[in-house]
Short mmCIF file of C-alpha atoms in Angstrom, two decimals:
data_model
loop_
_atom_site.label_atom_id
_atom_site.label_comp_id
_atom_site.label_asym_id
_atom_site.label_seq_id
_atom_site.Cartn_x
_atom_site.Cartn_y
_atom_site.Cartn_z
CA MET A 1 99.23 125.66 105.62
CA LEU A 2 99.81 128.02 102.61
CA PRO A 3 101.59 126.25 99.76
CA LYS A 4 105.35 126.55 99.39
CA TYR A 5 105.35 127.09 95.55
CA ASN A 6 105.16 130.49 93.78
CA ARG A 7 101.52 131.22 93.13
CA VAL A 8 102.41 133.88 90.46
CA ILE A 9 104.56 131.58 88.43
CA ARG A 10 102.08 128.73 88.73
CA TYR A 11 99.34 130.95 87.44
CA LEU A 12 101.45 132.13 84.46
CA ARG A 13 102.39 128.56 83.58
CA SER A 14 98.79 127.43 83.82
CA GLU A 15 97.25 126.32 80.48
CA ASP A 16 93.69 127.21 81.69
CA ARG A 17 93.46 130.59 83.34
CA THR A 18 89.66 130.93 82.82
CA ALA A 19 88.97 130.57 86.54
CA GLY A 20 91.37 133.36 87.45
CA PHE A 21 94.33 133.91 89.78
CA THR A 22 92.15 133.58 92.85
CA ASP A 23 91.74 129.79 92.23
CA LEU A 24 95.25 129.36 93.64
CA PHE A 25 93.81 130.46 97.05
CA THR A 26 91.25 128.92 99.40
CA PRO A 27 88.32 131.42 99.91
CA PHE A 28 89.54 132.52 103.32
CA GLU A 29 93.15 132.83 102.25
CA PHE A 30 92.03 135.15 99.60
CA ALA A 31 89.91 137.08 102.03
CA GLU A 32 92.92 137.61 104.34
CA PHE A 33 94.99 138.81 101.26
CA GLN A 34 92.27 141.21 100.28
CA TYR A 35 91.96 142.65 103.74
CA GLN A 36 95.75 143.03 104.10
CA LEU A 37 95.99 145.10 100.91
CA THR A 38 94.68 148.03 102.71
CA ALA A 39 95.42 147.12 106.31
CA ARG A 40 99.24 146.77 105.74
CA LEU A 41 98.97 150.43 104.56
CA ASN A 42 97.07 151.25 107.69
CA ASN A 43 94.20 152.39 105.45
CA ASP A 44 91.67 149.85 106.79
CA GLN A 45 88.34 150.71 108.57
CA PRO A 46 86.18 148.85 111.28
CA GLY A 47 83.71 146.26 110.12
CA ASN A 48 80.60 147.79 111.60
CA LEU A 49 80.22 151.01 109.61
CA HIS A 50 77.49 152.08 107.30
CA SER A 51 78.32 151.25 103.74
CA LEU A 52 78.49 155.00 102.75
CA LEU A 53 81.35 155.62 105.15
CA TYR A 54 83.72 153.11 103.54
CA THR A 55 86.31 154.07 100.90
CA ASP A 56 86.07 152.30 97.58
CA GLY A 57 88.83 149.78 98.38
CA ASN A 58 87.55 149.05 101.95
CA TYR A 59 83.98 148.46 100.92
CA GLY A 60 85.26 145.23 99.23
CA ASN A 61 88.28 144.56 101.51
CA ILE A 62 86.44 144.96 104.71
CA ILE A 63 82.79 144.12 104.13
CA TYR A 64 83.43 141.14 101.68
CA ALA A 65 86.78 139.95 102.82
CA LYS A 66 87.68 140.89 106.48
CA ASN A 67 84.20 140.35 108.03
CA PRO A 68 83.65 136.89 106.52
CA LYS A 69 87.18 135.90 107.51
CA LEU A 70 86.24 137.07 111.08
CA PHE A 71 83.20 134.77 111.15
CA PHE A 72 85.43 131.95 109.94
CA TYR A 73 87.61 132.79 112.95
CA LEU A 74 84.66 132.61 115.32
CA GLN A 75 83.53 129.30 113.68
CA SER A 76 86.84 127.74 114.08
CA TYR A 77 87.03 128.73 117.75
CA MET A 78 83.42 127.68 118.59
CA GLY A 79 83.64 124.39 116.47
CA ASP A 80 81.43 123.58 113.39
CA SER A 81 78.59 121.92 115.39
CA LEU A 82 78.02 124.82 117.92
CA PHE A 83 78.49 127.52 115.29
CA ASP A 84 76.08 125.84 112.80
CA ASN A 85 73.40 125.25 115.55
CA MET A 86 73.74 128.81 116.60
CA MET A 87 73.20 130.20 113.01
CA ARG A 88 70.16 127.76 112.51
CA ALA A 89 68.66 129.11 115.70
CA TYR A 90 69.14 132.56 114.55
CA PHE A 91 67.55 132.07 111.14
CA GLN A 92 64.50 130.36 112.77
CA LYS A 93 64.03 133.15 115.29
CA TRP A 94 64.33 135.98 112.79
CA ASN A 95 62.62 134.30 109.79
CA PHE A 96 60.70 136.75 107.73
CA ARG A 97 61.75 139.57 110.12
CA HIS A 98 64.26 142.34 109.97
CA PRO A 99 67.03 141.98 112.54
CA LEU A 100 69.53 144.63 113.30
CA PRO A 101 73.28 144.06 114.11
CA ALA A 102 72.54 144.36 117.82
CA ASP A 103 70.05 141.62 117.52
CA PHE A 104 72.59 139.25 116.25
CA ILE A 105 75.11 140.21 118.75
CA GLN A 106 72.56 139.62 121.58
CA HIS A 107 71.53 136.23 120.00
CA VAL A 108 75.20 135.08 119.97
CA ARG A 109 75.70 136.13 123.58
CA GLU A 110 72.62 134.33 124.78
CA TYR A 111 73.23 131.21 122.69
CA THR A 112 76.97 130.74 123.63
CA ARG A 113 76.80 132.13 127.13
CA GLU A 114 80.40 133.28 126.71
CA ASP A 115 82.03 136.66 126.69
CA LEU A 116 82.80 137.35 123.13
CA SER A 117 83.82 140.97 123.55
CA TRP A 118 87.28 140.15 121.97
CA PHE A 119 85.49 139.32 118.82
CA TRP A 120 83.16 142.34 118.65
CA ASP A 121 85.21 145.07 120.28
CA GLU A 122 88.84 144.17 119.44
CA LEU A 123 88.47 142.68 115.96
CA PHE A 124 85.06 143.43 114.30
CA ASN A 125 84.41 147.12 115.48
CA SER A 126 88.00 148.32 115.35
CA THR A 127 91.18 148.51 113.22
CA LEU A 128 93.36 146.69 115.76
CA LYS A 129 96.06 144.51 113.98
CA GLN A 130 96.01 141.31 115.74
CA GLN A 131 99.62 140.21 116.27
CA LEU A 132 100.56 136.65 117.66
CA THR A 133 104.25 135.88 118.20
CA LEU A 134 105.75 132.50 119.14
CA ASN A 135 108.76 133.41 121.35
CA SER A 136 110.05 130.02 122.64
CA VAL A 137 109.33 126.47 123.08
CA LYS A 138 110.89 124.46 125.96
CA GLU A 139 110.46 120.61 126.26
CA ASN A 140 110.00 119.29 129.78
CA ASN A 141 109.00 115.71 130.68
CA GLY A 142 107.07 115.15 127.44
CA THR A 143 105.40 118.54 127.41
CA TYR A 144 106.09 121.63 125.39
CA GLU A 145 106.08 124.85 127.42
CA ILE A 146 105.32 127.48 124.84
CA SER A 147 105.67 131.21 125.20
CA VAL A 148 103.29 133.31 123.08
CA THR A 149 102.71 137.01 123.14
CA SER A 150 99.62 138.65 121.84
CA ASN A 151 98.36 142.32 121.62
CA SER A 152 94.81 141.35 122.02
CA LYS A 153 92.41 139.23 124.20
CA SER A 154 91.53 137.05 121.31
CA PRO A 155 92.00 133.19 121.61
CA PHE A 156 94.37 131.44 119.32
CA PRO A 157 95.15 127.81 118.23
CA VAL A 158 98.45 126.11 118.67
CA THR A 159 99.35 123.08 116.72
CA THR A 160 102.08 120.47 117.02
CA LEU A 161 103.25 118.75 113.76
CA LYS A 162 105.57 116.01 112.56
CA ASP A 163 107.21 117.70 109.67
CA ASP A 164 104.04 119.02 107.83
CA SER A 165 101.57 116.51 109.34
CA VAL A 166 99.29 117.73 112.05
CA VAL A 167 99.50 115.84 115.34
CA LEU A 168 97.33 118.06 117.68
CA THR A 169 95.59 121.33 117.85
CA ARG A 170 94.35 123.13 120.89
CA TRP A 171 92.81 126.61 121.53
CA PHE A 172 94.22 128.94 124.17
CA LYS A 173 93.34 132.37 125.60
CA PRO A 174 96.10 134.99 126.04
CA ASN A 175 96.18 134.68 129.84
CA GLU A 176 96.29 130.89 129.71
CA LYS A 177 99.46 128.84 130.22
CA VAL A 178 100.26 127.31 126.77
CA THR A 179 101.33 123.69 127.08
CA MET A 180 101.13 120.85 124.40
CA PRO A 181 102.24 117.10 124.43
CA SER A 182 105.57 116.79 122.68
CA ALA A 183 105.09 113.19 121.60
CA HIS A 184 105.46 112.50 117.87
CA SER A 185 106.16 116.15 116.86
CA ASN A 186 109.06 118.21 115.83
CA LYS A 187 107.40 121.53 115.17
CA VAL A 188 105.03 123.94 116.87
CA VAL A 189 102.93 126.50 114.83
CA ILE A 190 100.44 129.14 115.88
CA ASP A 191 97.24 129.05 113.71
CA VAL A 192 98.45 126.60 111.15
CA GLN A 193 94.92 126.56 109.72
CA GLY A 194 94.97 130.34 109.09
CA ALA A 195 91.79 130.87 111.20
CA THR A 196 92.74 133.98 113.06
CA LEU A 197 93.40 137.47 111.72
CA ASP A 198 97.07 137.35 112.71
CA PHE A 199 98.65 140.27 110.91
CA TYR A 200 102.20 139.00 110.29
CA ARG A 201 102.64 135.19 110.31
CA THR A 202 106.35 134.87 109.80
CA ASP A 203 107.02 134.59 113.54
CA ASN A 204 104.47 131.75 114.26
CA THR A 205 106.70 128.73 113.76
CA PHE A 206 109.18 127.01 116.03
CA ARG A 207 111.26 124.01 114.68
CA VAL A 208 112.29 121.92 117.71
CA ASN A 209 115.96 120.80 117.97
CA ARG A 210 117.07 123.21 115.16
CA LEU A 211 120.04 125.59 115.68
CA PHE A 212 117.89 128.53 114.64
CA PRO A 213 114.38 127.22 115.47
CA ARG A 214 112.53 130.46 114.75
CA ILE A 215 114.17 131.38 111.43
CA ASN A 216 112.24 130.37 108.31
CA PRO A 217 114.39 128.76 105.49
CA LEU A 218 115.42 130.82 102.60
CA ALA A 219 113.59 130.55 99.28
CA PHE A 220 114.53 132.24 96.02
CA ARG A 221 111.67 133.23 93.74
CA PRO A 222 111.69 134.91 90.33
CA LEU A 223 109.77 138.11 89.71
CA VAL A 224 107.24 138.58 92.61
CA ASP A 225 105.12 136.35 94.84
CA ILE A 226 102.67 136.39 97.66
CA PRO A 227 104.72 136.30 100.91
CA SER A 228 104.73 132.96 102.75
CA PRO A 229 104.62 132.57 106.53
CA TYR A 230 106.99 129.64 106.39
CA GLU A 231 109.67 130.97 104.19
CA ASN A 232 111.98 134.00 103.97
CA ARG A 233 111.48 134.64 100.32
CA ILE A 234 113.96 136.53 98.20
CA ASN A 235 112.62 137.55 94.87
CA TYR A 236 115.18 138.13 91.96
CA LEU A 237 115.09 139.62 88.58
CA PRO A 238 117.79 140.36 85.99
CA ILE A 239 118.01 144.12 85.23
CA ILE A 240 119.57 146.27 82.56
CA GLY A 241 120.17 149.92 82.59
CA ALA A 242 122.05 152.70 80.79
CA ASN A 243 123.03 156.37 81.08
CA LEU A 244 125.31 158.76 79.17
CA TYR A 245 128.24 158.08 81.61
CA ASN A 246 128.03 154.51 82.84
CA LYS A 247 126.84 153.47 79.37
CA ALA A 248 125.24 149.94 79.46
CA MET A 249 124.70 148.29 82.89
CA LEU A 250 123.78 144.70 83.60
CA GLY A 251 122.93 143.28 87.02
CA MET A 252 120.53 141.39 89.22
CA ALA A 253 117.83 142.84 91.58
CA PHE A 254 117.16 140.98 94.90
CA TYR A 255 114.21 142.14 96.89
CA ASN A 256 111.32 141.00 99.20
CA THR A 257 108.77 143.64 98.28
CA GLY A 258 105.49 142.05 97.21
CA ILE A 259 101.79 142.20 97.71
CA PRO A 260 100.78 142.92 100.40
CA ARG A 261 103.40 145.11 101.92
CA GLN A 262 105.85 143.87 104.54
CA ARG A 263 107.16 145.21 107.77
CA PHE A 264 110.69 145.12 106.64
CA GLU A 265 111.31 145.56 102.89
CA TYR A 266 114.61 145.73 101.01
CA MET A 267 115.98 145.92 97.56
CA LEU A 268 119.55 145.39 96.44
CA ALA A 269 120.28 146.09 92.77
CA PRO A 270 123.99 145.91 91.98
CA MET A 271 125.03 146.26 88.31
CA PHE A 272 128.26 146.29 86.30
CA ALA A 273 128.81 149.38 84.26
CA PHE A 274 130.52 148.51 80.86
CA GLY A 275 131.41 152.16 80.13
CA THR A 276 133.16 152.96 83.38
CA ARG A 277 134.00 149.30 84.12
CA ASP A 278 132.93 149.49 87.78
CA LEU A 279 130.12 148.89 90.12
CA ALA A 280 126.91 150.91 89.91
CA GLY A 281 123.55 150.37 91.38
CA TYR A 282 121.01 151.04 94.04
CA ALA A 283 119.95 149.66 97.51
CA ASN A 284 117.22 150.47 99.97
CA ALA A 285 116.03 148.91 103.28
CA GLN A 286 113.13 150.16 105.34
CA TYR A 287 111.04 149.15 108.19
CA THR A 288 107.45 150.40 108.73
CA LEU A 289 105.61 150.53 111.94
CA LEU A 290 101.74 150.80 111.83
CA LEU A 291 100.46 152.88 114.81
CA PRO A 292 96.82 153.10 116.13
CA GLN A 293 94.78 155.25 113.77
CA GLN A 294 93.46 157.26 116.70
CA GLN A 295 96.93 158.73 117.36
CA LYS A 296 98.41 161.83 115.80
CA VAL A 297 100.76 159.72 113.64
CA ASP A 298 99.43 156.47 112.14
CA LYS A 299 102.45 155.34 110.19
CA LEU A 300 106.30 155.53 110.76
CA THR A 301 108.78 154.37 108.22
CA MET A 302 112.54 154.32 108.92
CA GLY A 303 115.05 153.48 106.21
CA LEU A 304 118.39 153.72 104.57
CA SER A 305 119.20 154.00 100.82
CA TRP A 306 122.42 153.90 98.77
CA GLN A 307 123.23 154.59 95.25
CA ARG A 308 126.26 154.84 93.06
CA PHE A 309 126.45 156.03 89.43
CA ALA A 310 128.68 158.05 87.14
CA TYR A 311 128.31 161.70 85.79
CA ASN A 312 130.22 164.59 84.38
CA GLY A 313 131.66 167.17 86.74
CA PHE A 314 134.68 168.78 88.25
CA TYR A 315 136.97 166.87 90.63
CA ASN A 316 140.41 167.18 92.05
CA VAL A 317 143.24 165.01 90.76
CA PRO A 318 146.60 164.63 92.66
CA ASP A 319 149.43 166.17 90.50
CA ILE A 320 152.89 167.67 90.70
CA ASP A 321 153.55 171.35 89.88
CA VAL A 322 156.55 172.73 87.92
CA ASN A 323 158.50 173.01 91.10
CA GLY A 324 157.92 169.43 92.04
CA GLN A 325 155.41 170.08 94.72
CA PRO A 326 152.23 168.07 95.07
CA TYR A 327 148.90 169.68 94.62
CA GLU A 328 145.31 169.05 93.80
CA ARG A 329 144.51 169.83 90.08
CA ASN A 330 140.89 170.67 89.16
CA ASN A 331 139.68 168.45 86.36
CA PHE A 332 136.43 168.08 84.45
CA GLY A 333 135.25 164.77 83.25
CA THR A 334 133.38 161.60 84.20
CA LYS A 335 133.39 160.75 87.93
CA VAL A 336 131.41 158.71 90.35
CA TYR A 337 129.01 159.86 93.12
CA GLU A 338 128.00 157.80 96.04
CA LYS A 339 124.90 158.77 98.12
CA ILE A 340 123.79 157.38 101.45
CA THR A 341 120.46 158.59 102.82
CA PRO A 342 118.91 157.55 106.33
CA TYR A 343 115.37 158.74 106.35
CA VAL A 344 112.32 158.83 108.72
CA TRP A 345 108.80 159.38 107.42
CA LEU A 346 105.79 159.92 109.56
CA ARG A 347 102.15 160.00 108.22
CA LEU A 348 99.75 162.15 110.12
CA SER A 349 96.45 160.45 110.79
CA LYS A 350 93.20 161.30 109.13
CA ASN A 351 89.96 162.32 110.88
CA ASN A 352 87.98 160.52 108.19
CA MET A 353 89.42 157.66 106.09
CA ARG A 354 87.37 158.95 103.07
CA SER A 355 89.16 162.20 103.29
CA PRO A 356 91.38 162.80 100.14
CA VAL A 357 93.94 164.59 102.30
CA GLU A 358 97.44 163.09 102.97
CA ARG A 359 99.91 164.70 105.33
CA TRP A 360 103.51 163.70 105.76
CA LEU A 361 106.52 164.85 107.73
CA ARG A 362 109.80 163.64 106.20
CA LEU A 363 113.24 163.80 107.65
CA ASN A 364 116.25 162.86 105.43
CA TYR A 365 119.98 163.16 106.16
CA THR A 366 121.90 162.82 102.86
CA MET A 367 125.70 162.19 102.47
CA VAL A 368 127.17 162.55 98.95
CA ASN A 369 130.76 161.60 97.98
CA GLU A 370 132.26 162.53 94.63
CA GLN A 371 135.31 160.83 93.34
CA PRO A 372 137.14 159.61 90.19
CA ILE A 373 135.83 156.64 88.42
CA THR A 374 139.04 154.66 89.34
CA SER A 375 138.09 154.76 93.14
CA SER A 376 136.60 151.86 94.85
CA VAL A 377 133.29 151.85 96.80
CA PHE A 378 133.23 154.28 99.75
CA SER A 379 136.75 155.48 98.80
CA ASN A 380 137.51 158.76 100.68
CA PHE A 381 134.02 158.88 101.93
CA GLN A 382 135.04 160.80 104.99
CA ASN A 383 135.14 163.96 102.69
CA HIS A 384 131.41 163.78 101.80
CA PHE A 385 128.93 166.61 101.64
CA SER A 386 126.08 166.58 104.15
CA PHE A 387 122.46 167.74 103.83
CA LEU A 388 119.62 167.64 106.42
CA LYS A 389 116.13 168.12 105.18
CA ALA A 390 112.87 168.33 107.09
CA ARG A 391 109.73 168.57 105.01
CA TYR A 392 105.96 168.92 105.61
CA GLU A 393 103.74 167.77 102.74
CA HIS A 394 100.00 168.48 102.32
CA ILE A 395 98.28 166.75 99.48
CA LYS A 396 94.55 166.77 98.68
CA ASN A 397 93.84 164.24 95.93
CA ARG A 398 90.21 165.25 95.35
CA THR A 399 88.70 164.53 91.99
CA ILE A 400 87.79 168.13 91.27
CA ASP A 401 90.49 170.82 91.78
CA PRO A 402 93.18 168.82 93.56
CA TYR A 403 96.08 170.59 95.09
CA LYS A 404 99.28 170.14 97.16
CA PHE A 405 101.82 172.18 98.87
CA LEU A 406 105.05 171.56 100.89
CA VAL A 407 107.36 173.54 103.23
CA GLN A 408 110.85 172.44 103.60
CA TYR A 409 113.92 173.40 105.88
CA GLU A 410 117.46 172.36 104.52
CA TRP A 411 120.80 172.57 106.08
CA GLY A 412 123.80 171.83 104.02
CA ASN A 413 127.56 171.69 104.26
CA MET A 414 129.48 171.88 100.95
CA ALA A 415 132.87 173.35 102.00
CA THR A 416 130.88 175.96 103.90
CA SER A 417 127.41 175.52 105.55
CA PHE A 418 124.12 177.08 104.59
CA GLN A 419 120.44 177.02 105.70
CA LYS A 420 117.33 177.69 103.51
CA VAL A 421 113.60 177.45 103.69
CA THR A 422 111.47 176.76 100.62
CA ALA A 423 107.68 176.56 99.95
CA SER A 424 105.98 175.37 96.87
CA GLY A 425 102.36 174.52 95.88
CA GLU A 426 100.40 173.27 92.97
CA TYR A 427 96.66 173.74 92.25
CA THR A 428 94.70 172.24 89.36
CA PHE A 429 91.54 173.96 88.10
CA SER A 430 89.49 171.06 86.66
CA TYR A 431 87.63 171.44 83.38
CA ASN A 432 84.26 169.80 82.63
CA THR A 433 86.10 167.33 80.49
CA PRO A 434 87.50 164.38 82.52
CA LYS A 435 91.28 164.46 83.41
CA LYS A 436 91.60 167.82 81.77
CA GLY A 437 92.44 171.11 83.71
CA LEU A 438 94.85 173.97 84.17
CA THR A 439 97.63 173.49 86.77
CA VAL A 440 99.19 176.57 88.43
CA ARG A 441 102.58 176.16 90.30
CA GLY A 442 104.30 178.54 92.58
CA ALA A 443 107.43 178.51 94.71
CA ALA A 444 109.29 180.82 97.09
CA GLY A 445 112.35 180.55 99.22
CA THR A 446 115.02 182.35 101.28
CA PHE A 447 118.31 181.67 102.93
CA LEU A 448 118.55 181.71 106.65
CA GLN A 449 122.22 181.30 106.40
CA LYS A 450 123.96 182.13 103.11
CA PRO A 451 126.65 179.86 101.82
CA GLY A 452 130.22 180.98 101.72
CA SER A 453 132.35 181.74 98.62
CA GLN A 454 133.66 178.26 98.56
CA THR A 455 130.35 176.63 98.18
CA MET A 456 129.35 175.72 94.66
CA ASP A 457 126.52 177.87 93.17
CA ASP A 458 124.34 174.79 92.62
CA VAL A 459 122.62 175.46 96.10
CA PHE A 460 121.23 178.92 95.08
CA PHE A 461 117.67 179.34 94.03
CA ARG A 462 116.85 179.40 90.30
CA MET A 463 113.75 179.33 88.12
CA GLY A 464 114.46 175.82 86.68
CA ASN A 465 114.80 174.29 90.21
CA ASN A 466 117.82 172.28 91.10
CA VAL A 467 117.83 169.83 88.29
CA GLY A 468 120.30 168.68 85.74
CA ARG A 469 123.75 169.86 86.59
CA TYR A 470 122.36 171.80 89.49
CA ASP A 471 120.93 168.74 91.16
CA TYR A 472 123.60 168.80 93.89
CA GLN A 473 121.97 166.07 95.98
CA PHE A 474 121.37 163.85 92.99
CA ASN A 475 117.71 163.47 93.73
CA GLN A 476 116.83 163.25 89.97
CA ALA A 477 119.41 160.47 89.23
#
């Protein structure tokens, strides 16, 4: 079981760091950690490729991390005695000879007399992300009836525990009925030894006779830490900020982002602004779904962001005219903007993982509300401006002569609606000197629907782009 303390803090407090940060892991824990660095980004590769076909990161994270972890998986499933005898027989058979991978596969098949296609085809020769989920545990006449779902045909171990002490472990195949004796136990965990390649382990534990048996306890950790399968970790960090309008800001950031990446990630960073004496800050939450690399789209991210800060601009203030009638007086000064943006990002698949090309489709819907600094959060938000953007990005991060371009459609509503299409590109001519070159940029755009006279001129095209006071969507804030 992975330890419940903060590995990063433990390392920073250590008096002797000569052995390095990796000493806080078992060898196979660190192998899984390495593998997931690229796999959680869906940038991993199968384990049976020629070394020249791997990316720089995958050469280490697949050949020297995932593959050894897979053989630990096989050893745990077969048992130490059978696995060791099989390997000894292989060494004796091929002593002073040159076996190929197919020879080893044939030897394993003949020695075990078992169908291990789940190991070779699903795990070793593919980029399938094995996912095991413990759905429920029902106790019936001294037996746990356990519901487990799996996206592969790979076997898995189930363990009963009394608190953190192991009672019994058994291996099951996905089509088997999973039952375990319930005596002397109060917890059921899938793969407590960390033998499998289970991708997300936070849904592997069931605490019997608890009100919320599948929910891991909360644990607050400073800075950042390696995620734990047995805790819902919330990292925290005091933050300070400043700008010309809010002046100094002080707050606290709460987040679960770490290394490797999570399916669901969030950050909440509220701050108190001493200049405007109100709430400022930023929040974001997103869920990432990794799709098979053979599909057109291999990564889908859905999220929602919020931010609130002060700035200088025009705003309407209720007032009374000389005739005693109420009206909206236009005033210039410090005011607050609030911005909410739901978004969807899709990454298009690569034909070759070594390709430097990245292609994205991004869809954002932005709502911006401007109000006096005396207003509360979400005050008068029904009068917000709206913007819909759909963008295609093509980036080629090659070492020599990299380039990128994007095409974007935008619909907006600021008193009156408008539509425009823009295209921009950037190409770098590399010099012989490393990291030196000449970068050329270009842009073009046109309105499909011109804004009405009531719309602010911020939305029009300009040589300096929509930055500074023309940043009407507050993208640079």
